[in-house]
Amino acid sequence: MIRIDIATLFPEMCEAVLSASIIGRARKAGKVEIHCHNIRDYSPDPKHHRVDDTPYGGGKGMVMQPEPIYRCYLDIIRQSQSLPHVVYLSPQGQVFNEQKALAFREYPHLLLLCGHYEGVDERVLERIVDEEISIGDYVLTGGELGAMVITDAVARLCDGVLADASCYEEESHMNGLLEYPQYTRPEVWDGRQVPQVLLSGHHANITRWRTEQSLDRTAKKRPDMMKKYRQQHPKG
Ligand code: SAM
């Protein structure tokens, strides 16, 4: 079972998200192990629990100090008795995608480090971080939303979290294409009929229709993905 630790100044933000819905149930059922740690608990300043200071060289904002983060990292190793693959959430990182989620699923232990304010003292990043990941080319106030995105995307790929592997294998991005359209009851809504082929019970025709739809909507919605797909599947 994968273990994911999240080091943050706002663990309550992460707990709220990770206690709900599918991931919350998977945690309760012991399918994934997720722990949120408050970096402030590791401040060497017992009185004010300080974790940040002004940047050397001047400039606006505050920078997270190295020592509380390093202590938090060491405590996670002590608690888990394992060395995590450490990911720093950063707008400067490689952009996260489904392939990255699949790669992260293979690590037995991930530690997601969330920055805040102006960021984190570079020296602790050099000391503990294995890779930097961004969730998109924009700047957020903190790494927590990114850590939630990664945790959700990785956890749903783990055994027993969804009903079975087919639940994620046919989804958008798994094979370089977007998924076909989905319909449920009623058969007619707002004068719009569910495509007849889906009511036919003819599995081969349904599969063919879904493949065509998938190719068609990828070409329309994401021509960039379609171009890549065509390069990888010249005859498909
Ligand atoms: N000064 C930093 C820079 O310009 O590269 C940005 C710091 S940002 C305001 C504060 C924190 O939010 C970062 O340390 C990082 O953890 C997180 N963050 C911001 N944008 C992000 C993104 N696109 N992906 C992942 N994390 C992000």
PDB file of C-alpha atoms and ligand atoms in Angstrom:
ATOM      1  CA  MET A   1       0.000   0.000   0.000  1.00  0.00           C
ATOM      2  CA  ILE A   2       1.298   3.456  -0.892  1.00  0.00           C
ATOM      3  CA  ARG A   3       2.040   5.931   1.883  1.00  0.00           C
ATOM      4  CA  ILE A   4       1.738   9.656   1.135  1.00  0.00           C
ATOM      5  CA  ASP A   5       2.923  12.265   3.646  1.00  0.00           C
ATOM      6  CA  ILE A   6       2.098  15.928   3.136  1.00  0.00           C
ATOM      7  CA  ALA A   7       4.246  18.556   4.862  1.00  0.00           C
ATOM      8  CA  THR A   8       2.373  21.852   5.041  1.00  0.00           C
ATOM      9  CA  LEU A   9       1.652  24.908   7.179  1.00  0.00           C
ATOM     10  CA  PHE A  10      -2.079  24.261   6.645  1.00  0.00           C
ATOM     11  CA  PRO A  11      -2.786  20.574   7.389  1.00  0.00           C
ATOM     12  CA  GLU A  12      -6.462  21.341   8.121  1.00  0.00           C
ATOM     13  CA  MET A  13      -6.882  22.418   4.492  1.00  0.00           C
ATOM     14  CA  CYS A  14      -5.534  19.071   3.274  1.00  0.00           C
ATOM     15  CA  GLU A  15      -7.393  16.958   5.846  1.00  0.00           C
ATOM     16  CA  ALA A  16     -10.711  18.524   4.826  1.00  0.00           C
ATOM     17  CA  VAL A  17     -10.204  17.449   1.219  1.00  0.00           C
ATOM     18  CA  LEU A  18      -8.653  14.060   1.931  1.00  0.00           C
ATOM     19  CA  SER A  19     -11.290  12.969   4.456  1.00  0.00           C
ATOM     20  CA  ALA A  20     -14.147  13.288   1.982  1.00  0.00           C
ATOM     21  CA  SER A  21     -15.539  11.170  -0.823  1.00  0.00           C
ATOM     22  CA  ILE A  22     -13.586   8.371  -2.542  1.00  0.00           C
ATOM     23  CA  ILE A  23     -10.167   9.166  -1.031  1.00  0.00           C
ATOM     24  CA  GLY A  24     -11.659   9.523   2.473  1.00  0.00           C
ATOM     25  CA  ARG A  25     -13.307   6.100   2.141  1.00  0.00           C
ATOM     26  CA  ALA A  26     -10.108   4.555   0.750  1.00  0.00           C
ATOM     27  CA  ARG A  27      -8.161   5.873   3.756  1.00  0.00           C
ATOM     28  CA  LYS A  28     -10.719   4.451   6.195  1.00  0.00           C
ATOM     29  CA  ALA A  29     -10.664   1.103   4.382  1.00  0.00           C
ATOM     30  CA  GLY A  30      -6.844   0.997   4.575  1.00  0.00           C
ATOM     31  CA  LYS A  31      -6.307   1.130   0.795  1.00  0.00           C
ATOM     32  CA  VAL A  32      -4.003   4.171   0.999  1.00  0.00           C
ATOM     33  CA  GLU A  33      -2.121   5.668   3.925  1.00  0.00           C
ATOM     34  CA  ILE A  34      -2.083   9.475   3.986  1.00  0.00           C
ATOM     35  CA  HIS A  35      -0.673  11.706   6.749  1.00  0.00           C
ATOM     36  CA  CYS A  36      -0.698  15.506   6.949  1.00  0.00           C
ATOM     37  CA  HIS A  37       2.030  17.167   9.032  1.00  0.00           C
ATOM     38  CA  ASN A  38       2.138  20.713  10.313  1.00  0.00           C
ATOM     39  CA  ILE A  39       5.607  22.131   9.601  1.00  0.00           C
ATOM     40  CA  ARG A  40       4.988  24.665  12.400  1.00  0.00           C
ATOM     41  CA  ASP A  41       5.153  21.799  14.940  1.00  0.00           C
ATOM     42  CA  TYR A  42       8.840  21.452  14.018  1.00  0.00           C
ATOM     43  CA  SER A  43       9.847  25.057  14.587  1.00  0.00           C
ATOM     44  CA  PRO A  44      12.966  25.359  16.750  1.00  0.00           C
ATOM     45  CA  ASP A  45      11.336  28.490  18.243  1.00  0.00           C
ATOM     46  CA  PRO A  46       9.285  27.095  21.173  1.00  0.00           C
ATOM     47  CA  LYS A  47       7.602  30.389  22.012  1.00  0.00           C
ATOM     48  CA  HIS A  48       6.314  31.762  18.712  1.00  0.00           C
ATOM     49  CA  HIS A  49       6.645  28.654  16.520  1.00  0.00           C
ATOM     50  CA  ARG A  50       8.178  30.808  13.832  1.00  0.00           C
ATOM     51  CA  VAL A  51       8.692  29.141  10.457  1.00  0.00           C
ATOM     52  CA  ASP A  52       9.491  32.023   8.095  1.00  0.00           C
ATOM     53  CA  ASP A  53      11.628  35.127   7.836  1.00  0.00           C
ATOM     54  CA  THR A  54      12.385  37.982   5.460  1.00  0.00           C
ATOM     55  CA  PRO A  55      14.442  37.234   2.327  1.00  0.00           C
ATOM     56  CA  TYR A  56      18.193  37.885   2.311  1.00  0.00           C
ATOM     57  CA  GLY A  57      18.967  40.496  -0.323  1.00  0.00           C
ATOM     58  CA  GLY A  58      15.660  42.272   0.307  1.00  0.00           C
ATOM     59  CA  GLY A  59      12.313  42.024  -1.378  1.00  0.00           C
ATOM     60  CA  LYS A  60       8.701  41.622  -0.366  1.00  0.00           C
ATOM     61  CA  GLY A  61       7.134  38.652   1.431  1.00  0.00           C
ATOM     62  CA  MET A  62       8.449  35.921   3.673  1.00  0.00           C
ATOM     63  CA  VAL A  63      10.525  32.829   2.979  1.00  0.00           C
ATOM     64  CA  MET A  64       9.991  29.489   4.761  1.00  0.00           C
ATOM     65  CA  GLN A  65      13.023  28.623   6.880  1.00  0.00           C
ATOM     66  CA  PRO A  66      14.960  25.397   6.273  1.00  0.00           C
ATOM     67  CA  GLU A  67      15.148  23.954   9.797  1.00  0.00           C
ATOM     68  CA  PRO A  68      11.420  23.281  10.514  1.00  0.00           C
ATOM     69  CA  ILE A  69      11.067  21.596   7.109  1.00  0.00           C
ATOM     70  CA  TYR A  70      14.184  19.485   7.650  1.00  0.00           C
ATOM     71  CA  ARG A  71      13.017  18.416  11.116  1.00  0.00           C
ATOM     72  CA  CYS A  72       9.596  17.518   9.726  1.00  0.00           C
ATOM     73  CA  TYR A  73      11.281  15.437   6.985  1.00  0.00           C
ATOM     74  CA  LEU A  74      13.434  13.578   9.550  1.00  0.00           C
ATOM     75  CA  ASP A  75      10.424  12.896  11.748  1.00  0.00           C
ATOM     76  CA  ILE A  76       8.494  11.438   8.801  1.00  0.00           C
ATOM     77  CA  ILE A  77      11.418   9.088   8.136  1.00  0.00           C
ATOM     78  CA  ARG A  78      11.521   8.151  11.823  1.00  0.00           C
ATOM     79  CA  GLN A  79       7.747   7.514  11.990  1.00  0.00           C
ATOM     80  CA  SER A  80       7.538   5.574   8.739  1.00  0.00           C
ATOM     81  CA  GLN A  81      10.919   3.824   8.924  1.00  0.00           C
ATOM     82  CA  SER A  82      11.280   4.505   5.191  1.00  0.00           C
ATOM     83  CA  LEU A  83      12.949   7.017   2.891  1.00  0.00           C
ATOM     84  CA  PRO A  84      10.267   8.864   0.902  1.00  0.00           C
ATOM     85  CA  HIS A  85      10.528  10.129  -2.658  1.00  0.00           C
ATOM     86  CA  VAL A  86      10.319  13.867  -1.947  1.00  0.00           C
ATOM     87  CA  VAL A  87       8.315  16.107  -4.279  1.00  0.00           C
ATOM     88  CA  TYR A  88       8.327  19.877  -3.842  1.00  0.00           C
ATOM     89  CA  LEU A  89       5.227  21.604  -5.220  1.00  0.00           C
ATOM     90  CA  SER A  90       6.524  24.540  -7.229  1.00  0.00           C
ATOM     91  CA  PRO A  91       5.501  26.667 -10.226  1.00  0.00           C
ATOM     92  CA  GLN A  92       9.062  26.020 -11.460  1.00  0.00           C
ATOM     93  CA  GLY A  93       8.607  22.230 -11.634  1.00  0.00           C
ATOM     94  CA  GLN A  94       7.773  19.847 -14.443  1.00  0.00           C
ATOM     95  CA  VAL A  95       4.029  20.057 -15.155  1.00  0.00           C
ATOM     96  CA  PHE A  96       1.993  17.207 -13.609  1.00  0.00           C
ATOM     97  CA  ASN A  97       0.028  14.839 -15.847  1.00  0.00           C
ATOM     98  CA  GLU A  98      -1.450  11.320 -15.871  1.00  0.00           C
ATOM     99  CA  GLN A  99       1.885   9.740 -16.865  1.00  0.00           C
ATOM    100  CA  LYS A 100       3.473  11.333 -13.803  1.00  0.00           C
ATOM    101  CA  ALA A 101       0.597  10.052 -11.623  1.00  0.00           C
ATOM    102  CA  LEU A 102       1.257   6.528 -12.938  1.00  0.00           C
ATOM    103  CA  ALA A 103       4.973   6.914 -12.198  1.00  0.00           C
ATOM    104  CA  PHE A 104       4.290   8.199  -8.659  1.00  0.00           C
ATOM    105  CA  ARG A 105       1.989   5.228  -7.986  1.00  0.00           C
ATOM    106  CA  GLU A 106       5.072   2.989  -8.202  1.00  0.00           C
ATOM    107  CA  TYR A 107       6.762   4.639  -5.194  1.00  0.00           C
ATOM    108  CA  PRO A 108       5.950   2.946  -1.886  1.00  0.00           C
ATOM    109  CA  HIS A 109       6.348   6.267  -0.068  1.00  0.00           C
ATOM    110  CA  LEU A 110       5.860   9.840  -1.315  1.00  0.00           C
ATOM    111  CA  LEU A 111       6.423  13.051   0.613  1.00  0.00           C
ATOM    112  CA  LEU A 112       4.757  16.152  -0.837  1.00  0.00           C
ATOM    113  CA  LEU A 113       6.280  19.382   0.420  1.00  0.00           C
ATOM    114  CA  CYS A 114       4.056  22.465   0.199  1.00  0.00           C
ATOM    115  CA  GLY A 115       5.642  25.901   0.076  1.00  0.00           C
ATOM    116  CA  HIS A 116       3.852  29.124   1.003  1.00  0.00           C
ATOM    117  CA  TYR A 117       4.480  32.899   0.887  1.00  0.00           C
ATOM    118  CA  GLU A 118       7.500  33.656  -1.340  1.00  0.00           C
ATOM    119  CA  GLY A 119       8.613  30.031  -1.243  1.00  0.00           C
ATOM    120  CA  VAL A 120      11.194  27.937   0.608  1.00  0.00           C
ATOM    121  CA  ASP A 121      14.858  28.494   1.491  1.00  0.00           C
ATOM    122  CA  GLU A 122      16.784  26.914  -1.403  1.00  0.00           C
ATOM    123  CA  ARG A 123      19.207  25.014   0.847  1.00  0.00           C
ATOM    124  CA  VAL A 124      16.621  22.643   2.301  1.00  0.00           C
ATOM    125  CA  LEU A 125      15.268  22.004  -1.195  1.00  0.00           C
ATOM    126  CA  GLU A 126      18.796  21.049  -2.311  1.00  0.00           C
ATOM    127  CA  ARG A 127      19.128  18.800   0.751  1.00  0.00           C
ATOM    128  CA  ILE A 128      15.899  16.759   0.616  1.00  0.00           C
ATOM    129  CA  VAL A 129      13.958  17.223  -2.647  1.00  0.00           C
ATOM    130  CA  ASP A 130      14.064  14.589  -5.420  1.00  0.00           C
ATOM    131  CA  GLU A 131      11.887  16.469  -7.921  1.00  0.00           C
ATOM    132  CA  GLU A 132       9.816  19.613  -8.331  1.00  0.00           C
ATOM    133  CA  ILE A 133       6.299  19.389  -9.719  1.00  0.00           C
ATOM    134  CA  SER A 134       3.992  22.164 -10.879  1.00  0.00           C
ATOM    135  CA  ILE A 135       0.248  21.740 -11.409  1.00  0.00           C
ATOM    136  CA  GLY A 136       0.211  24.337 -14.180  1.00  0.00           C
ATOM    137  CA  ASP A 137       1.799  27.495 -15.485  1.00  0.00           C
ATOM    138  CA  TYR A 138       0.315  29.910 -12.964  1.00  0.00           C
ATOM    139  CA  VAL A 139       1.230  30.880  -9.409  1.00  0.00           C
ATOM    140  CA  LEU A 140      -0.788  29.772  -6.366  1.00  0.00           C
ATOM    141  CA  THR A 141      -0.494  31.104  -2.807  1.00  0.00           C
ATOM    142  CA  GLY A 142       0.670  27.694  -1.564  1.00  0.00           C
ATOM    143  CA  GLY A 143       1.468  24.122  -2.558  1.00  0.00           C
ATOM    144  CA  GLU A 144      -1.552  22.592  -0.757  1.00  0.00           C
ATOM    145  CA  LEU A 145      -3.901  22.560  -3.751  1.00  0.00           C
ATOM    146  CA  GLY A 146      -1.136  20.955  -5.821  1.00  0.00           C
ATOM    147  CA  ALA A 147      -0.532  18.327  -3.139  1.00  0.00           C
ATOM    148  CA  MET A 148      -4.277  17.553  -3.163  1.00  0.00           C
ATOM    149  CA  VAL A 149      -4.259  17.228  -6.944  1.00  0.00           C
ATOM    150  CA  ILE A 150      -1.308  14.813  -6.876  1.00  0.00           C
ATOM    151  CA  THR A 151      -2.665  12.792  -3.937  1.00  0.00           C
ATOM    152  CA  ASP A 152      -6.075  12.402  -5.573  1.00  0.00           C
ATOM    153  CA  ALA A 153      -4.674  11.510  -8.989  1.00  0.00           C
ATOM    154  CA  VAL A 154      -2.217   8.964  -7.544  1.00  0.00           C
ATOM    155  CA  ALA A 155      -4.529   7.433  -4.913  1.00  0.00           C
ATOM    156  CA  ARG A 156      -7.316   6.677  -7.429  1.00  0.00           C
ATOM    157  CA  LEU A 157      -4.821   4.560  -9.391  1.00  0.00           C
ATOM    158  CA  CYS A 158      -4.008   2.409  -6.348  1.00  0.00           C
ATOM    159  CA  ASP A 159      -5.509  -1.068  -5.918  1.00  0.00           C
ATOM    160  CA  GLY A 160      -8.875  -1.125  -4.194  1.00  0.00           C
ATOM    161  CA  VAL A 161      -9.533   2.630  -4.302  1.00  0.00           C
ATOM    162  CA  LEU A 162     -11.855   2.464  -7.327  1.00  0.00           C
ATOM    163  CA  ALA A 163     -14.025  -0.621  -7.972  1.00  0.00           C
ATOM    164  CA  ASP A 164     -11.467  -2.065 -10.432  1.00  0.00           C
ATOM    165  CA  ALA A 165      -8.754  -1.003 -12.877  1.00  0.00           C
ATOM    166  CA  SER A 166     -11.217  -0.599 -15.770  1.00  0.00           C
ATOM    167  CA  CYS A 167     -12.627   2.416 -13.872  1.00  0.00           C
ATOM    168  CA  TYR A 168      -9.484   4.394 -14.681  1.00  0.00           C
ATOM    169  CA  GLU A 169      -8.056   2.543 -17.674  1.00  0.00           C
ATOM    170  CA  GLU A 170     -10.636   3.971 -20.094  1.00  0.00           C
ATOM    171  CA  GLU A 171     -10.500   7.525 -18.757  1.00  0.00           C
ATOM    172  CA  SER A 172      -9.235  10.579 -20.583  1.00  0.00           C
ATOM    173  CA  HIS A 173      -5.429  10.788 -20.853  1.00  0.00           C
ATOM    174  CA  MET A 174      -4.760   7.133 -20.033  1.00  0.00           C
ATOM    175  CA  ASN A 175      -4.142   6.240 -23.700  1.00  0.00           C
ATOM    176  CA  GLY A 176      -3.354   9.696 -25.036  1.00  0.00           C
ATOM    177  CA  LEU A 177      -7.005  10.357 -25.957  1.00  0.00           C
ATOM    178  CA  LEU A 178     -10.040  11.956 -24.303  1.00  0.00           C
ATOM    179  CA  GLU A 179     -12.837   9.671 -23.172  1.00  0.00           C
ATOM    180  CA  TYR A 180     -16.044   9.173 -25.211  1.00  0.00           C
ATOM    181  CA  PRO A 181     -19.273  10.895 -23.995  1.00  0.00           C
ATOM    182  CA  GLN A 182     -21.236   9.294 -21.131  1.00  0.00           C
ATOM    183  CA  TYR A 183     -25.022   9.074 -20.687  1.00  0.00           C
ATOM    184  CA  THR A 184     -27.389   7.830 -17.964  1.00  0.00           C
ATOM    185  CA  ARG A 185     -31.162   7.726 -17.357  1.00  0.00           C
ATOM    186  CA  PRO A 186     -33.552   9.033 -18.574  1.00  0.00           C
ATOM    187  CA  GLU A 187     -33.353   7.918 -22.210  1.00  0.00           C
ATOM    188  CA  VAL A 188     -34.786  11.251 -23.365  1.00  0.00           C
ATOM    189  CA  TRP A 189     -33.996  14.475 -21.543  1.00  0.00           C
ATOM    190  CA  ASP A 190     -34.861  17.949 -22.765  1.00  0.00           C
ATOM    191  CA  GLY A 191     -35.863  16.374 -26.074  1.00  0.00           C
ATOM    192  CA  ARG A 192     -32.380  14.854 -26.452  1.00  0.00           C
ATOM    193  CA  GLN A 193     -32.151  11.131 -27.062  1.00  0.00           C
ATOM    194  CA  VAL A 194     -29.330   8.909 -25.793  1.00  0.00           C
ATOM    195  CA  PRO A 195     -27.460   7.565 -28.893  1.00  0.00           C
ATOM    196  CA  GLN A 196     -29.288   4.421 -30.088  1.00  0.00           C
ATOM    197  CA  VAL A 197     -26.123   2.321 -30.253  1.00  0.00           C
ATOM    198  CA  LEU A 198     -25.743   2.520 -26.446  1.00  0.00           C
ATOM    199  CA  LEU A 199     -29.220   1.001 -26.025  1.00  0.00           C
ATOM    200  CA  SER A 200     -28.587  -1.789 -28.524  1.00  0.00           C
ATOM    201  CA  GLY A 201     -26.698  -4.159 -26.208  1.00  0.00           C
ATOM    202  CA  HIS A 202     -24.340  -4.879 -29.150  1.00  0.00           C
ATOM    203  CA  HIS A 203     -20.942  -4.704 -27.434  1.00  0.00           C
ATOM    204  CA  ALA A 204     -18.759  -4.653 -30.558  1.00  0.00           C
ATOM    205  CA  ASN A 205     -20.773  -1.761 -32.018  1.00  0.00           C
ATOM    206  CA  ILE A 206     -20.673   0.106 -28.708  1.00  0.00           C
ATOM    207  CA  THR A 207     -16.889  -0.300 -28.518  1.00  0.00           C
ATOM    208  CA  ARG A 208     -16.482   0.909 -32.121  1.00  0.00           C
ATOM    209  CA  TRP A 209     -18.755   3.908 -31.511  1.00  0.00           C
ATOM    210  CA  ARG A 210     -16.877   4.843 -28.329  1.00  0.00           C
ATOM    211  CA  THR A 211     -13.505   4.629 -30.087  1.00  0.00           C
ATOM    212  CA  GLU A 212     -14.752   6.869 -32.918  1.00  0.00           C
ATOM    213  CA  GLN A 213     -16.177   9.372 -30.432  1.00  0.00           C
ATOM    214  CA  SER A 214     -12.957   9.364 -28.459  1.00  0.00           C
ATOM    215  CA  LEU A 215     -10.863  10.094 -31.584  1.00  0.00           C
ATOM    216  CA  ASP A 216     -13.349  12.680 -32.808  1.00  0.00           C
ATOM    217  CA  ARG A 217     -13.560  14.706 -29.585  1.00  0.00           C
ATOM    218  CA  THR A 218      -9.792  14.567 -29.015  1.00  0.00           C
ATOM    219  CA  ALA A 219      -9.277  16.006 -32.513  1.00  0.00           C
ATOM    220  CA  LYS A 220     -11.846  18.762 -31.802  1.00  0.00           C
ATOM    221  CA  LYS A 221     -11.056  19.616 -28.171  1.00  0.00           C
ATOM    222  CA  ARG A 222      -7.321  18.898 -27.999  1.00  0.00           C
ATOM    223  CA  PRO A 223      -5.669  19.002 -31.430  1.00  0.00           C
ATOM    224  CA  ASP A 224      -2.293  19.033 -29.629  1.00  0.00           C
ATOM    225  CA  MET A 225      -3.044  15.620 -28.086  1.00  0.00           C
ATOM    226  CA  MET A 226      -4.367  14.303 -31.392  1.00  0.00           C
ATOM    227  CA  LYS A 227      -1.170  15.307 -33.183  1.00  0.00           C
ATOM    228  CA  LYS A 228       0.913  13.401 -30.630  1.00  0.00           C
ATOM    229  CA  TYR A 229      -1.419  10.394 -30.813  1.00  0.00           C
ATOM    230  CA  ARG A 230      -1.166  10.281 -34.619  1.00  0.00           C
ATOM    231  CA  GLN A 231       2.631  10.364 -34.409  1.00  0.00           C
ATOM    232  CA  GLN A 232       2.579   7.430 -31.969  1.00  0.00           C
ATOM    233  CA  HIS A 233      -0.157   5.474 -33.825  1.00  0.00           C
ATOM    234  CA  PRO A 234       0.394   6.283 -37.537  1.00  0.00           C
ATOM    235  CA  LYS A 235      -1.960   3.475 -38.653  1.00  0.00           C
ATOM    236  CA  GLY A 236      -4.485   3.578 -35.754  1.00  0.00           C
TER     237      GLY A 236
HETATM  238  N1  SAM B   1       8.371  32.797  -5.505  1.00  0.00           N
HETATM  239  C1  SAM B   1       7.977  31.589  -6.165  1.00  0.00           C
HETATM  240  C2  SAM B   1       8.327  31.659  -7.641  1.00  0.00           C
HETATM  241  O1  SAM B   1       8.175  32.740  -8.228  1.00  0.00           O
HETATM  242  O2  SAM B   1       8.719  30.626  -8.237  1.00  0.00           O
HETATM  243  C3  SAM B   1       6.484  31.344  -6.020  1.00  0.00           C
HETATM  244  C4  SAM B   1       6.069  31.064  -4.632  1.00  0.00           C
HETATM  245  S1  SAM B   1       4.345  30.694  -4.519  1.00  0.00           S
HETATM  246  C5  SAM B   1       3.633  32.265  -4.259  1.00  0.00           C
HETATM  247  C6  SAM B   1       4.218  29.910  -2.958  1.00  0.00           C
HETATM  248  C7  SAM B   1       4.181  28.398  -2.997  1.00  0.00           C
HETATM  249  O3  SAM B   1       3.034  27.974  -3.681  1.00  0.00           O
HETATM  250  C8  SAM B   1       5.341  27.718  -3.667  1.00  0.00           C
HETATM  251  O4  SAM B   1       6.418  27.560  -2.781  1.00  0.00           O
HETATM  252  C9  SAM B   1       4.750  26.395  -4.098  1.00  0.00           C
HETATM  253  O5  SAM B   1       4.846  25.418  -3.084  1.00  0.00           O
HETATM  254  C10 SAM B   1       3.276  26.740  -4.327  1.00  0.00           C
HETATM  255  N2  SAM B   1       2.901  26.896  -5.746  1.00  0.00           N
HETATM  256  C11 SAM B   1       2.611  28.037  -6.382  1.00  0.00           C
HETATM  257  N3  SAM B   1       2.293  27.841  -7.661  1.00  0.00           N
HETATM  258  C12 SAM B   1       2.338  26.509  -7.858  1.00  0.00           C
HETATM  259  C13 SAM B   1       2.105  25.672  -8.990  1.00  0.00           C
HETATM  260  N4  SAM B   1       1.769  26.154 -10.171  1.00  0.00           N
HETATM  261  N5  SAM B   1       2.250  24.339  -8.825  1.00  0.00           N
HETATM  262  C14 SAM B   1       2.598  23.821  -7.625  1.00  0.00           C
HETATM  263  N6  SAM B   1       2.839  24.565  -6.521  1.00  0.00           N
HETATM  264  C15 SAM B   1       2.713  25.885  -6.626  1.00  0.00           C
END
